[in-house]
mmCIF file of C-alpha atoms in Angstrom:
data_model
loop_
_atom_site.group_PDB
_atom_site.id
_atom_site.type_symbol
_atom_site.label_atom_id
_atom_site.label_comp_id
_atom_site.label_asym_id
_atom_site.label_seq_id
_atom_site.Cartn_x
_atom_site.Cartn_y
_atom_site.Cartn_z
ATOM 1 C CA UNK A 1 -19.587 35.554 156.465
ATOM 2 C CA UNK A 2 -17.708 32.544 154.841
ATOM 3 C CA UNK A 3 -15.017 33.135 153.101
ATOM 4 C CA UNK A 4 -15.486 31.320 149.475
ATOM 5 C CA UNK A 5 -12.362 29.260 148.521
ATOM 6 C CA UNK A 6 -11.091 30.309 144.506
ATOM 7 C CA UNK A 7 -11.479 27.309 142.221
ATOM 8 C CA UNK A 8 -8.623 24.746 141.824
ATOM 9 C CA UNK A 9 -7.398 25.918 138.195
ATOM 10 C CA UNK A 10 -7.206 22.191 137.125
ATOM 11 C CA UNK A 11 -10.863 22.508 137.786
ATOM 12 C CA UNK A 12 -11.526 25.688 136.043
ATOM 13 C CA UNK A 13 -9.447 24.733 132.865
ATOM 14 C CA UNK A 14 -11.717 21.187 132.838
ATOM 15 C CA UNK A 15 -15.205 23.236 133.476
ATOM 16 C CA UNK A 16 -14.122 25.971 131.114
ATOM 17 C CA UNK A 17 -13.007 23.573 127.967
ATOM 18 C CA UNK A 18 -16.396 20.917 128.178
ATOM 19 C CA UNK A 19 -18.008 22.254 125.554
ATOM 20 C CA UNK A 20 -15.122 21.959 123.234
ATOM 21 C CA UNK A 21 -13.813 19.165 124.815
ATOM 22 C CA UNK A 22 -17.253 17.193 124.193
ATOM 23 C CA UNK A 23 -17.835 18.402 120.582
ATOM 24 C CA UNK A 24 -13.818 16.869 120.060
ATOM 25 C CA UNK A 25 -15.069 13.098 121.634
ATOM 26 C CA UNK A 26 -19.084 12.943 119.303
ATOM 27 C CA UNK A 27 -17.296 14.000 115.961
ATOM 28 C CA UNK A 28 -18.904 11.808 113.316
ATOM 29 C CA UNK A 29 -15.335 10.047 112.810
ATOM 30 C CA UNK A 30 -14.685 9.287 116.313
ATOM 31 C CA UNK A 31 -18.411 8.054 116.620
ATOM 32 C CA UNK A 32 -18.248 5.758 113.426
ATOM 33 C CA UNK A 33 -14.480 4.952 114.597
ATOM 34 C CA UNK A 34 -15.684 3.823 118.088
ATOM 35 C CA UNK A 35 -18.670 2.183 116.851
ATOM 36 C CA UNK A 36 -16.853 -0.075 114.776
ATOM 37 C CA UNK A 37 -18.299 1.028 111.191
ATOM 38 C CA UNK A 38 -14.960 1.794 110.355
ATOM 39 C CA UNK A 39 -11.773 -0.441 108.570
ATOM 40 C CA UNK A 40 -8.325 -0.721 110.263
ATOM 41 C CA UNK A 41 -7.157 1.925 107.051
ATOM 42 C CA UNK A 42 -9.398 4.767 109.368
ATOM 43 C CA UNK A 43 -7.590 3.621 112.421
ATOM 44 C CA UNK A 44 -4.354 3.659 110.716
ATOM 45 C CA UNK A 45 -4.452 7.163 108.989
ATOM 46 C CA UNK A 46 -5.394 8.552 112.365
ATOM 47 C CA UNK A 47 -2.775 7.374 114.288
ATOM 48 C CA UNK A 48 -0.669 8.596 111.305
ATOM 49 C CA UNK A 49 -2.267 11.850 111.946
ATOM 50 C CA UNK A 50 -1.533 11.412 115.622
ATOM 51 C CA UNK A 51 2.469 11.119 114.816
ATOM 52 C CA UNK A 52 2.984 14.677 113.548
ATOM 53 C CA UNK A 53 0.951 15.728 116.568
ATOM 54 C CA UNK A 54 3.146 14.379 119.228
ATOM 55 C CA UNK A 55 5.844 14.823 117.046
ATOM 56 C CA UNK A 56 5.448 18.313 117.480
ATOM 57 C CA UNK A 57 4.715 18.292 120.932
ATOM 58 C CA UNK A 58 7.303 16.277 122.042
ATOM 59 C CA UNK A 59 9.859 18.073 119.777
ATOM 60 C CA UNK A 60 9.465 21.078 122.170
ATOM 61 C CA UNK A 61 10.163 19.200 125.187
ATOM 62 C CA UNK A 62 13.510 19.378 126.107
ATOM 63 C CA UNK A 63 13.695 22.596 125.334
ATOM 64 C CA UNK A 64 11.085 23.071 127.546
ATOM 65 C CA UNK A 65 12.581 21.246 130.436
ATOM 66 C CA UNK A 66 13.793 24.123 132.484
ATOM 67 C CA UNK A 67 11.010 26.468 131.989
ATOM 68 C CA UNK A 68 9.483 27.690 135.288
ATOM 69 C CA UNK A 69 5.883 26.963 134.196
ATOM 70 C CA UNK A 70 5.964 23.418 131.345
ATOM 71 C CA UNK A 71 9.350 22.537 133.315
ATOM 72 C CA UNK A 72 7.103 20.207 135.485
ATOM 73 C CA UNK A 73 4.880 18.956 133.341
ATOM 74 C CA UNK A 74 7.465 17.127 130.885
ATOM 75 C CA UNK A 75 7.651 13.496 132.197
ATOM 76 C CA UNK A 76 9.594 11.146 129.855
ATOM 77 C CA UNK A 77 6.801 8.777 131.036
ATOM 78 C CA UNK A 78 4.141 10.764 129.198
ATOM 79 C CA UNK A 79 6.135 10.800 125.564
ATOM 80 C CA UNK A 80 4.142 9.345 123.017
ATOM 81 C CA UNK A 81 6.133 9.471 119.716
ATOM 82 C CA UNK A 82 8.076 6.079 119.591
ATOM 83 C CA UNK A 83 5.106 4.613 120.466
ATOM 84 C CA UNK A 84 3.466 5.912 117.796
ATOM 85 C CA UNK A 85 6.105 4.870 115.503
ATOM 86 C CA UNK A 86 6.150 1.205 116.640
ATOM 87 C CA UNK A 87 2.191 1.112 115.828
ATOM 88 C CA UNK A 88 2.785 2.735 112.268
ATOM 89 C CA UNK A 89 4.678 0.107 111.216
ATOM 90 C CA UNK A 90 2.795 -2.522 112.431
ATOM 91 C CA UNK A 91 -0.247 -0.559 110.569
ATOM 92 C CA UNK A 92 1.519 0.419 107.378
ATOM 93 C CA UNK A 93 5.024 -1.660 107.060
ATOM 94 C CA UNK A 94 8.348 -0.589 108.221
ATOM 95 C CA UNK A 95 8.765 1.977 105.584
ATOM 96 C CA UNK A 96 5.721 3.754 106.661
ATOM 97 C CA UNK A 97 7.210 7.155 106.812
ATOM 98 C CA UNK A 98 7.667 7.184 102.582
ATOM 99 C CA UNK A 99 4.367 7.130 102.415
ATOM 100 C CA UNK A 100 3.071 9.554 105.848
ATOM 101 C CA UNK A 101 1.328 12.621 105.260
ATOM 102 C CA UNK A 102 -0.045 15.201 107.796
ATOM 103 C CA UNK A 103 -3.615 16.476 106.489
ATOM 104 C CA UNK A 104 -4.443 19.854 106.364
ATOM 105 C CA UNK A 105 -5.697 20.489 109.682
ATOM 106 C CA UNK A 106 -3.136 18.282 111.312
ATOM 107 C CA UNK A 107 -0.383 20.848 109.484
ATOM 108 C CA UNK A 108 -2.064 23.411 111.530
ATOM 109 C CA UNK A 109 -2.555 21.812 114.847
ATOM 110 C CA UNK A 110 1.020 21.215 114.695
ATOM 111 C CA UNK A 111 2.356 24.274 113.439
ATOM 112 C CA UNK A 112 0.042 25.984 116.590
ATOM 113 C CA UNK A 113 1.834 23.804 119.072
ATOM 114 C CA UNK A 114 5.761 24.979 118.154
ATOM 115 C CA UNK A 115 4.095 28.589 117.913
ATOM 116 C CA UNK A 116 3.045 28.292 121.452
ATOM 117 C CA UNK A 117 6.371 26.073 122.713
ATOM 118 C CA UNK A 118 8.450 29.117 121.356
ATOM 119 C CA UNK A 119 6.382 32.438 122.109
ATOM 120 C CA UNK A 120 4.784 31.993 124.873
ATOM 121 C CA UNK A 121 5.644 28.896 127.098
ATOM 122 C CA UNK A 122 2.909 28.430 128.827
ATOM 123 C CA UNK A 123 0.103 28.228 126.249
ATOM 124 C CA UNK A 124 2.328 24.494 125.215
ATOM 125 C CA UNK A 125 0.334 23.449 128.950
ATOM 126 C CA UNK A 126 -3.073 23.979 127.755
ATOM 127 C CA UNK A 127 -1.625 21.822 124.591
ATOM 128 C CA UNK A 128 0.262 19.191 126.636
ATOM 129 C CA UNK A 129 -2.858 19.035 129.231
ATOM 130 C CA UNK A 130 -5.352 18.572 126.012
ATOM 131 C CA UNK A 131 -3.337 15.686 124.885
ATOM 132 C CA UNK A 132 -1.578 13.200 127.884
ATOM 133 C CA UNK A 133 -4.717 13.173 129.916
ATOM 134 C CA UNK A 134 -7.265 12.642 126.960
ATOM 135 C CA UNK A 135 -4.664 10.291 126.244
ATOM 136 C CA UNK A 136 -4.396 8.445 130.028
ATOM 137 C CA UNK A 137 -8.666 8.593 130.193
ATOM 138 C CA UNK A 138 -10.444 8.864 127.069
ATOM 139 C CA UNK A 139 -7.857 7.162 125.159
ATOM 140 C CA UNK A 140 -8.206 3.624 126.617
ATOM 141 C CA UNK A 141 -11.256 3.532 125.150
ATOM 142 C CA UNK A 142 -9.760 3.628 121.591
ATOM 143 C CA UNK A 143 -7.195 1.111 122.973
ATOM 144 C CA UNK A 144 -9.848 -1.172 123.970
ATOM 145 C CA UNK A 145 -12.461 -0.678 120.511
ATOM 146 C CA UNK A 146 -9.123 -1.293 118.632
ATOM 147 C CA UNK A 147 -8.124 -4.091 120.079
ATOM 148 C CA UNK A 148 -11.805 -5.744 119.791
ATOM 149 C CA UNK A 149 -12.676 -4.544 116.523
ATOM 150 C CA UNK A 150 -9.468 -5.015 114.605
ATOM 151 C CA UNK A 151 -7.594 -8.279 116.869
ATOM 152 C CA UNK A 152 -4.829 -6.291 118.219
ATOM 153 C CA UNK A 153 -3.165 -8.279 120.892
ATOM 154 C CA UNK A 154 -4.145 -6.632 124.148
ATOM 155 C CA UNK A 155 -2.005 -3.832 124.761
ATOM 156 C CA UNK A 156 0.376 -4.801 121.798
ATOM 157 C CA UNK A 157 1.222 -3.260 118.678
ATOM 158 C CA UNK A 158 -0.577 -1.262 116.608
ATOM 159 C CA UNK A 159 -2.132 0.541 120.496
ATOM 160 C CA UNK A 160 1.203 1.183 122.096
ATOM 161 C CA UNK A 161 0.172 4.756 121.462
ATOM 162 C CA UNK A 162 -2.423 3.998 124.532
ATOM 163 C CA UNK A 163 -0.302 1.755 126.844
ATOM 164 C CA UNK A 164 2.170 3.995 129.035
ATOM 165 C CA UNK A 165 3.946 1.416 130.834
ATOM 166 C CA UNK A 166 6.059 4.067 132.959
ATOM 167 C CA UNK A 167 2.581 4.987 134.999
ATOM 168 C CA UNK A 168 2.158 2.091 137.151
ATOM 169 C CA UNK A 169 -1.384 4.178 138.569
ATOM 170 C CA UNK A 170 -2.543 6.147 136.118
ATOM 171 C CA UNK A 171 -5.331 8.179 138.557
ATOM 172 C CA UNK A 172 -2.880 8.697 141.012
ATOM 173 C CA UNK A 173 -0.849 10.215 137.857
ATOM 174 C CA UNK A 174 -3.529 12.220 137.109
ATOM 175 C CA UNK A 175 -4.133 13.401 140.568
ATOM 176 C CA UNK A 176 -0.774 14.784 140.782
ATOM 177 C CA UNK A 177 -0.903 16.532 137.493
ATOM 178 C CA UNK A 178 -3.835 18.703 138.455
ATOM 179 C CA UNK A 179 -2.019 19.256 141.514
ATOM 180 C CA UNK A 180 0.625 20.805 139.085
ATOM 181 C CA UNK A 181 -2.255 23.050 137.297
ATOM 182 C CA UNK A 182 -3.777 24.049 140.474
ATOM 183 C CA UNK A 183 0.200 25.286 141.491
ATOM 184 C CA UNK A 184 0.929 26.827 138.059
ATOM 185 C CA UNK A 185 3.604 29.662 138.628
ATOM 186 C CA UNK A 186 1.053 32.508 136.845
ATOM 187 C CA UNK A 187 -1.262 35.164 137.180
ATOM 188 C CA UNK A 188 -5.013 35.476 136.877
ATOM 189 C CA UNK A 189 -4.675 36.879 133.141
ATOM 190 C CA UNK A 190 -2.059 33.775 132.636
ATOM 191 C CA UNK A 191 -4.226 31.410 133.506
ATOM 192 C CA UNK A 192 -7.460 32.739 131.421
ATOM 193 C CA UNK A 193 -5.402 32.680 128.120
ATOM 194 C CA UNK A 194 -4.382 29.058 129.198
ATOM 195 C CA UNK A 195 -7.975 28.293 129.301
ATOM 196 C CA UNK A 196 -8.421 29.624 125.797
ATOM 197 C CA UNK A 197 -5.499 28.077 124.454
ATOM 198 C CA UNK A 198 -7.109 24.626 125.691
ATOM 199 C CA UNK A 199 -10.321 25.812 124.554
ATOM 200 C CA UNK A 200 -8.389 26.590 121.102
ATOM 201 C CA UNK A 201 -6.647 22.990 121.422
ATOM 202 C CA UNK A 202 -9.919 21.024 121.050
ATOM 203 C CA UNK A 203 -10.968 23.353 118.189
ATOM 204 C CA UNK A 204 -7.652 22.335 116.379
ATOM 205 C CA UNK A 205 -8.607 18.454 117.475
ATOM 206 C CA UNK A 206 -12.243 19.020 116.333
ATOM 207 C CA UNK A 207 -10.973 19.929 112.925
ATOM 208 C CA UNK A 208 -8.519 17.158 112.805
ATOM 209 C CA UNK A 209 -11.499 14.886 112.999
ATOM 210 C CA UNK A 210 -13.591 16.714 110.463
ATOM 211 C CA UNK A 211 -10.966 15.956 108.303
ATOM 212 C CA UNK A 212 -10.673 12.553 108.450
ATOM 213 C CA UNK A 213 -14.768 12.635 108.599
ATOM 214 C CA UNK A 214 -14.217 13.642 105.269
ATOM 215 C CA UNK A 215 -12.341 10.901 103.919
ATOM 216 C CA UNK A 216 -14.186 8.243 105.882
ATOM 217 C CA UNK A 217 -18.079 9.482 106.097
ATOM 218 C CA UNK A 218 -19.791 6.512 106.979
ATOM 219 C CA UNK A 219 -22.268 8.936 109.152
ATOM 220 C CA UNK A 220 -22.320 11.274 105.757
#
């Protein structure tokens, strides 16, 4: 009798989130966004929306440095919030942050990401997973509609958020951060609540989008 190998975690934690994970990328705003039905105002007030995301995300971070479990997943390559600050005022002026405002469901995306960074460590990797790679795959195709639909200069401001110029090969990058899941420093019972904390991670970026769906429903 063979012996069955277990399955990779980075695996399980990608099979286990799909659902969620797809329901996240054919929201009605993403779809319209994507599509190009939308203005440069919808782009704008997401990556707005974006800011207090990472901002909360990346606030954790070196704190986070020496834990046994996030400690090698935080890569000053990865960080996102300057960028995002360099496209918001290219989108809304240098005195962009007067005027920023999270929506609702970005207040409690946020607020669930410094819950998890300060009780329980490891639930910030199902957060930190859910965000850089969406951000290194998915993402570059919101870098390149962007660019096309609203004359961004190619990888230039306004879609910094997308461009991560410390990753000079972004699949090998990826390669070695499921390596990283797959060697995750926890139990079986560790690992399943990290699944639903990335399950719980799209939810919170599902709602994000309904929100803006809501003050942009071209598919209303």
């Amino acid at each position: 009798m063979v012996a069955t190998s277990p399955v990779p975690f980075s695996t399980l934690i990608r099979t286990a989130s799909q659902e969620q994970h797809t329901e996240a990328e054919n929201s009605s705003f993403m779809s319209d966004m994507l599509g190009g039905r939308l203005g440069v105002e919808a782009y704008a007030l997401y990556t707005e929306q974006l800011w207090f995301v990472y901002s909360a995300l990346e606030s954790e971070a070196a704190r986070l440095a020496g834990d046994p479990v996030v400690g090698p997943f935080i890569r000053p390559e990865l960080l996102r919030a300057a960028e995002l600050e360099r496209d918001l005022a290219h989108l809304r002026g240098a005195d962009w942050r007067s005027t920023a405002s999270a929506l609702p469901a970005t207040s409690a995306y946020a607020e669930r990401i410094r819950e998890v960074a300060k009780e329980w460590p490891p639930g910030y990797v199902a957060h930190h997973y859910t965000r850089y790679l969406g951000d290194l795959s998915g993402g570059q195709v919101i870098r390149s509609t962007a660019e096309k639909t609203w004359g961004f200069q190619r990888k230039g401001d306004g879609v910094r958020f997308y461009v991560f110029e410390g990753i000079g090969n972004p699949a090998a990058f990826k390669r070695d951060y499921r390596a990283l899941l797959d060697e995750l420093p926890a139990d079986d019972l560790s690992k399943q609540r990290i699944v639903d904390e990335c399950k719980r991670a799209f939810a919170l970026n599902t709602a994000l989008f309904e929100d803006l769906g809501r003050r942009f429903p071209m598919s209303a």
